[in-house]
Coordinates of C-alpha atoms and ligand atoms in Angstrom, one line a residue:
M28 CA -19.6 2.5 9.8
R29 CA -19.8 5.2 7.2
F30 CA -16.8 5.7 5.0
E31 CA -16.0 8.3 2.2
D32 CA -12.7 7.0 0.7
I33 CA -13.2 3.3 1.0
L34 CA -15.9 0.7 0.3
Y35 CA -16.0 -1.7 3.3
T36 CA -18.1 -4.8 3.0
K37 CA -18.4 -8.0 5.1
Y38 CA -19.8 -11.2 3.7
D39 CA -19.4 -15.0 4.1
G40 CA -16.4 -14.7 6.5
R41 CA -14.7 -12.0 4.5
A42 CA -14.1 -8.4 5.2
K43 CA -13.2 -6.4 2.0
V44 CA -11.6 -3.0 1.9
A45 CA -11.6 -1.3 -1.5
I46 CA -9.9 2.1 -1.8
N47 CA -12.5 4.1 -3.6
R48 CA -10.7 7.1 -5.3
P49 CA -10.6 5.7 -8.8
D50 CA -10.4 9.2 -10.4
K51 CA -7.1 9.5 -8.5
L52 CA -6.0 6.0 -9.4
N53 CA -6.8 5.2 -5.7
A54 CA -4.0 7.4 -4.4
F55 CA -4.5 7.8 -0.6
T56 CA -4.8 10.8 1.6
N57 CA -4.5 10.8 5.4
H58 CA -8.3 10.4 5.5
T59 CA -8.2 7.3 3.3
L60 CA -5.5 5.7 5.5
Q61 CA -7.5 6.5 8.6
E62 CA -10.6 4.8 7.2
M63 CA -8.6 1.8 6.1
I64 CA -7.2 1.5 9.7
S65 CA -10.7 1.8 11.1
A66 CA -12.0 -0.9 8.8
L67 CA -9.1 -3.3 9.5
I68 CA -9.6 -2.9 13.3
D69 CA -13.2 -3.8 12.8
A70 CA -12.3 -6.9 10.7
W71 CA -9.7 -7.8 13.4
T72 CA -12.3 -7.7 16.2
D73 CA -15.2 -9.3 14.3
K74 CA -15.4 -13.0 15.1
N75 CA -17.4 -13.6 11.9
V76 CA -14.4 -12.5 9.8
G77 CA -11.8 -15.0 8.9
V78 CA -10.0 -13.4 6.0
V79 CA -9.5 -9.8 4.8
I80 CA -9.3 -8.7 1.1
I81 CA -7.7 -5.3 0.2
T82 CA -8.3 -4.0 -3.3
G83 CA -8.9 -0.9 -5.3
A84 CA -12.2 0.3 -6.9
G85 CA -12.4 0.5 -10.7
D86 CA -10.3 -1.4 -13.2
R87 CA -7.2 0.8 -13.5
A88 CA -5.5 0.8 -10.1
F89 CA -5.0 -1.0 -6.8
C90 CA -3.4 2.0 -5.3
V91 CA -0.7 4.5 -6.6
G92 CA 0.5 5.7 -3.1
G93 CA 0.2 9.1 -1.5
D94 CA -1.9 11.7 -3.3
Q95 CA 0.7 14.1 -4.7
S96 CA -1.9 16.8 -5.5
I97 CA -2.2 17.5 -1.7
R98 CA 1.5 17.3 -1.0
S99 CA 3.6 20.5 -0.4
K100 CA 6.7 21.5 1.5
G101 CA 5.0 20.8 4.8
G102 CA 4.1 17.2 3.7
Y103 CA 0.6 16.0 2.9
A104 CA -2.4 18.2 3.8
G105 CA -4.9 16.8 6.3
A106 CA -8.7 16.9 6.1
E107 CA -11.7 16.9 8.4
S108 CA -13.0 13.5 9.2
E109 CA -16.2 11.8 10.3
K110 CA -16.3 11.2 14.0
N111 CA -15.5 7.5 14.2
G112 CA -13.3 7.3 17.2
L113 CA -10.0 7.4 15.2
E114 CA -10.3 10.9 13.8
G115 CA -7.2 12.0 15.8
L116 CA -5.1 9.9 13.4
E117 CA -5.6 12.6 10.8
N118 CA -3.4 14.9 12.8
L119 CA -0.5 12.5 12.3
P120 CA 1.7 13.0 9.3
L121 CA 0.6 10.7 6.4
A122 CA 3.8 8.6 6.6
N123 CA 2.8 7.7 10.2
N124 CA -0.7 6.6 9.2
H125 CA 0.8 4.6 6.3
A126 CA 3.2 2.9 8.7
L127 CA 0.3 2.2 11.1
L128 CA -1.7 0.7 8.3
L129 CA 1.2 -1.6 7.3
Q130 CA 1.7 -2.7 10.8
I131 CA -2.0 -3.5 11.3
I132 CA -2.0 -5.6 8.2
R133 CA 0.9 -7.5 9.7
M134 CA -0.6 -7.7 13.2
I135 CA -4.2 -8.7 12.3
P136 CA -4.2 -12.5 13.1
K137 CA -6.1 -13.4 10.0
P138 CA -4.8 -13.8 6.4
V139 CA -4.9 -10.5 4.4
V140 CA -5.1 -11.1 0.7
A141 CA -4.3 -8.3 -1.8
M142 CA -6.4 -8.4 -4.9
V143 CA -4.3 -6.3 -7.3
N144 CA -6.5 -5.1 -10.1
G145 CA -4.2 -2.5 -11.7
Y146 CA -1.4 -0.1 -10.8
A147 CA 0.3 -0.9 -7.5
I148 CA 2.8 1.9 -7.3
G149 CA 4.7 3.7 -4.5
G150 CA 3.0 3.4 -1.1
G151 CA 0.3 1.4 -2.9
N152 CA 2.8 -1.3 -3.9
V153 CA 4.0 -1.4 -0.3
I154 CA 0.5 -2.1 0.9
H155 CA 0.3 -5.3 -1.2
V156 CA 3.9 -6.3 -0.3
V157 CA 3.0 -6.6 3.4
C158 CA -0.2 -8.5 2.7
D159 CA 0.0 -12.2 3.4
L160 CA -0.9 -13.2 -0.2
S161 CA -1.2 -11.2 -3.5
V162 CA -3.3 -12.2 -6.5
A163 CA -2.8 -10.0 -9.5
S164 CA -4.8 -9.3 -12.7
E165 CA -2.7 -9.8 -15.8
K166 CA -3.1 -6.1 -16.4
A167 CA -1.5 -5.1 -13.0
K168 CA 1.6 -3.0 -13.0
F169 CA 4.0 -2.7 -10.1
G170 CA 6.7 -0.3 -9.0
Q171 CA 8.2 2.2 -6.7
A172 CA 8.3 5.9 -7.4
G173 CA 10.0 7.6 -4.4
P174 CA 13.4 8.6 -5.9
R175 CA 11.5 10.1 -8.9
V176 CA 8.9 12.1 -6.9
G177 CA 11.0 13.0 -3.8
S178 CA 10.0 10.3 -1.3
F179 CA 11.1 7.0 0.1
D180 CA 10.0 4.1 2.2
A181 CA 13.2 3.0 4.0
G182 CA 11.4 0.4 6.1
Y183 CA 8.9 -2.3 5.1
G184 CA 8.8 -0.9 1.5
S185 CA 12.6 -1.6 1.0
A186 CA 14.0 -3.9 3.7
Y187 CA 10.9 -6.2 3.8
L188 CA 10.6 -6.0 0.0
A189 CA 14.2 -7.4 -0.2
R190 CA 13.1 -10.4 1.9
V191 CA 10.4 -11.0 -0.7
V192 CA 12.2 -10.5 -4.0
G193 CA 15.9 -10.6 -3.0
E194 CA 18.4 -7.8 -2.5
K195 CA 19.4 -7.1 -6.1
K196 CA 15.8 -7.0 -7.3
A197 CA 14.6 -4.7 -4.4
R198 CA 17.5 -2.3 -5.1
E199 CA 16.6 -2.3 -8.8
I200 CA 12.9 -1.6 -8.1
W201 CA 13.7 1.4 -5.9
Y202 CA 16.8 2.8 -7.6
L203 CA 15.4 2.6 -11.2
C204 CA 11.7 3.3 -10.5
Q205 CA 10.6 1.1 -13.5
Q206 CA 7.3 -0.6 -13.9
Y207 CA 6.9 -4.3 -13.8
T208 CA 4.2 -6.4 -15.4
A209 CA 2.2 -9.0 -13.5
D210 CA 4.3 -11.8 -15.1
D211 CA 7.5 -10.0 -14.0
A212 CA 6.0 -9.8 -10.5
L213 CA 5.2 -13.5 -10.5
E214 CA 8.6 -14.4 -11.6
M215 CA 10.3 -12.4 -8.8
G216 CA 8.0 -13.8 -6.2
L217 CA 6.2 -10.4 -5.6
V218 CA 2.8 -12.0 -6.2
N219 CA 1.4 -15.5 -5.6
K220 CA -0.7 -15.8 -8.7
V221 CA -1.6 -13.9 -12.0
V222 CA -5.0 -14.4 -13.6
P223 CA -7.0 -12.9 -16.4
S224 CA -8.7 -9.7 -15.2
E225 CA -12.2 -11.1 -15.6
N226 CA -11.3 -14.1 -13.3
L227 CA -9.6 -12.0 -10.6
E228 CA -12.5 -11.8 -8.1
E229 CA -13.4 -15.5 -8.7
E230 CA -9.8 -16.6 -8.0
V231 CA -9.6 -14.5 -4.8
E232 CA -12.9 -15.8 -3.6
K233 CA -11.7 -19.4 -4.2
M234 CA -8.5 -18.6 -2.2
C235 CA -10.7 -17.2 0.6
D236 CA -12.9 -20.3 0.6
T237 CA -9.7 -22.4 1.2
L238 CA -8.4 -20.1 3.9
L239 CA -11.8 -20.1 5.6
S240 CA -11.9 -23.9 5.6
H241 CA -8.7 -24.1 7.6
S242 CA -8.1 -23.7 11.3
P243 CA -8.1 -20.0 12.2
T244 CA -5.8 -20.6 15.1
S245 CA -3.3 -22.5 12.9
L246 CA -3.3 -19.6 10.4
A247 CA -2.9 -17.0 13.2
A248 CA 0.0 -18.8 14.7
L249 CA 1.7 -19.3 11.3
K250 CA 1.3 -15.6 10.5
T251 CA 2.9 -14.6 13.7
S252 CA 5.8 -17.0 13.0
F253 CA 6.3 -15.7 9.5
N254 CA 6.3 -12.2 10.9
A255 CA 8.8 -12.9 13.7
D256 CA 11.9 -12.9 11.5
T257 CA 11.2 -9.5 10.0
E258 CA 9.6 -7.8 13.1
S259 CA 12.8 -5.7 13.7
I260 CA 12.0 -3.9 10.4
W261 CA 9.3 -2.0 12.3
G262 CA 12.2 -0.2 14.1
I263 CA 13.8 1.1 11.0
H264 CA 10.4 1.8 9.5
S265 CA 9.6 4.1 12.4
M266 CA 13.0 5.8 12.1
A267 CA 12.5 6.2 8.3
G268 CA 9.2 7.9 9.0
I269 CA 10.9 10.5 11.0
A270 CA 13.5 11.0 8.3
L271 CA 10.8 11.2 5.6
N272 CA 8.8 13.8 7.5
L273 CA 12.0 15.9 7.7
Y274 CA 12.9 15.2 4.0
Y275 CA 9.5 16.5 2.9
G276 CA 10.5 19.9 4.2
T277 CA 13.5 20.1 1.8
D278 CA 13.7 21.7 -1.7
E279 CA 15.0 18.3 -3.0
A280 CA 11.7 16.5 -2.0
V281 CA 9.6 19.5 -3.3
E282 CA 11.4 19.3 -6.7
G283 CA 10.4 15.6 -7.0
R284 CA 6.8 16.3 -6.2
N285 CA 6.5 19.5 -8.3
A286 CA 8.1 17.8 -11.4
F287 CA 5.5 15.0 -11.2
M288 CA 2.6 17.4 -10.9
E289 CA 4.0 19.6 -13.6
K290 CA 4.5 16.5 -15.9
R291 CA 8.2 17.2 -16.4
E292 CA 11.5 15.4 -15.6
P293 CA 12.8 16.4 -12.1
D294 CA 16.2 18.1 -11.8
F295 CA 17.9 16.8 -8.7
S296 CA 21.5 17.6 -9.9
K297 CA 22.1 20.4 -7.5
F298 CA 21.3 18.2 -4.5
R299 CA 24.1 15.7 -5.1
K300 CA 26.5 15.5 -2.2
Ligands
2NE404 C1 0.6 5.6 -11.5 C2 1.3 6.0 -12.8 C3 2.4 5.0 -13.1 C4 0.3 6.0 -13.9 O1 0.8 6.4 -15.1 P1 -0.1 6.7 -16.4 O2 0.9 7.2 -17.5 O3 -0.9 5.6 -16.7 O4 -1.1 7.9 -16.0 P2 -0.8 9.4 -15.5 O5 -1.2 10.3 -16.6 O6 0.6 9.5 -15.0 O7 -1.8 9.5 -14.3 C5 -3.2 9.6 -14.5 C6 -3.7 10.7 -13.5 O8 -3.5 10.2 -12.2 C7 -2.8 11.2 -11.5 C8 -1.9 11.9 -12.5 O9 -1.4 13.1 -12.0 C9 -2.9 12.0 -13.7 O10 -3.7 13.0 -13.4 P3 -4.4 13.9 -14.6 O11 -3.2 14.5 -15.4 O12 -5.2 13.0 -15.4 O13 -5.1 15.0 -13.9 N1 -2.0 10.5 -10.5 C10 -1.2 9.4 -10.7 N2 -0.6 9.1 -9.5 C11 -1.0 10.0 -8.6 C12 -0.6 10.2 -7.3 N3 0.2 9.4 -6.6 N4 -1.2 11.2 -6.6 C13 -2.0 12.1 -7.3 N5 -2.4 11.9 -8.6 C14 -1.8 10.9 -9.2 C15 1.9 7.4 -12.7 O14 0.9 8.3 -12.6 C16 2.8 7.5 -11.5 O15 4.0 7.2 -11.5 N6 2.3 8.2 -10.4 C17 3.0 8.6 -9.3 C18 3.1 7.6 -8.2 C19 3.6 8.2 -7.0 O16 4.5 9.0 -7.0 N7 3.1 7.8 -5.8 C20 3.5 8.4 -4.6 C21 4.8 7.8 -4.1 S1 5.2 8.4 -2.4 C22 4.1 7.5 -1.4 O17 3.3 6.7 -1.9 C23 4.2 7.6 0.1 C24 4.6 8.7 0.7 O18 4.9 9.8 0.0 C25 4.6 8.8 2.1 C26 4.2 7.7 2.8 C27 3.8 6.6 2.2 C28 3.8 6.5 0.8

């Protein structure tokens, strides 16, 4: 498989997906998401793979969400893709591909470990939130940006996040759009472990060794059970995707996106209802 926006490797029972747009802090486009979906389906169906790792290339970012430089009033721009059987996905709005990616991370009957090596912001934070386990470098920073840049994830990104960190904290994360350190994230239960940056890979490899030494069927059954209680969030996530695609067509959403790209504070005052 040939990819442009991700590095995909398989070794010793692992499949590793690294978003490879470090000059954009690993922000994703539709193409990036489509490649991640392709790779995860390959990992799902490869009997040699027992655990999946998701990370970001470079040492600054895991992923900072949707690439704002290609977002306009019509939503995020698409791009031509390699013919790999899933190219039709690029005709979907980006929010739908992001939703599909999140759902595949939840559905794949193998543990998915997020190796958070830097910023995990916006839709990038949501990717690690839905992973089974998250290990963070002590330099990692976490947060949501939607209300600041004219976007929202009113599905897994909020409702499932609340299951992970609790209602008050989830509301704080989204309403205030602050950044949280790796230690903050550990304290609120957003990550499983924080390690020095230079030990991040080693710690994740050790965790994968343990996972790979355990019964794959036990792990698959447990994952399904853990998912069962929050499965209904997929319904609101799908509905929120429709709302988000409509919202992107509004002047309010465009103000958020433009303010970020123009490096100024947004002025949402005229949109109050
Ligand atoms: C990530 C963060 C906190 C980094 O801050 P800082 O101060 O360390 O760096 P800076 O200068 O803000 O960013 C460095 C460069 O990366 C670009 C910036 O524009 C800047 O470019 P240059 O000035 O060097 O040319 N950059 C950062 N984030 C980007 C992005 N998402 N897209 C394109 N370029 C980006 C800070 O930069 C930040 O808060 N970024 C915004 C995060 C964000 O808004 N993410 C999207 C949320 S919406 C979403 O993810 C989503 C969706 O819209 C639909 C469906 C699913 C998800």
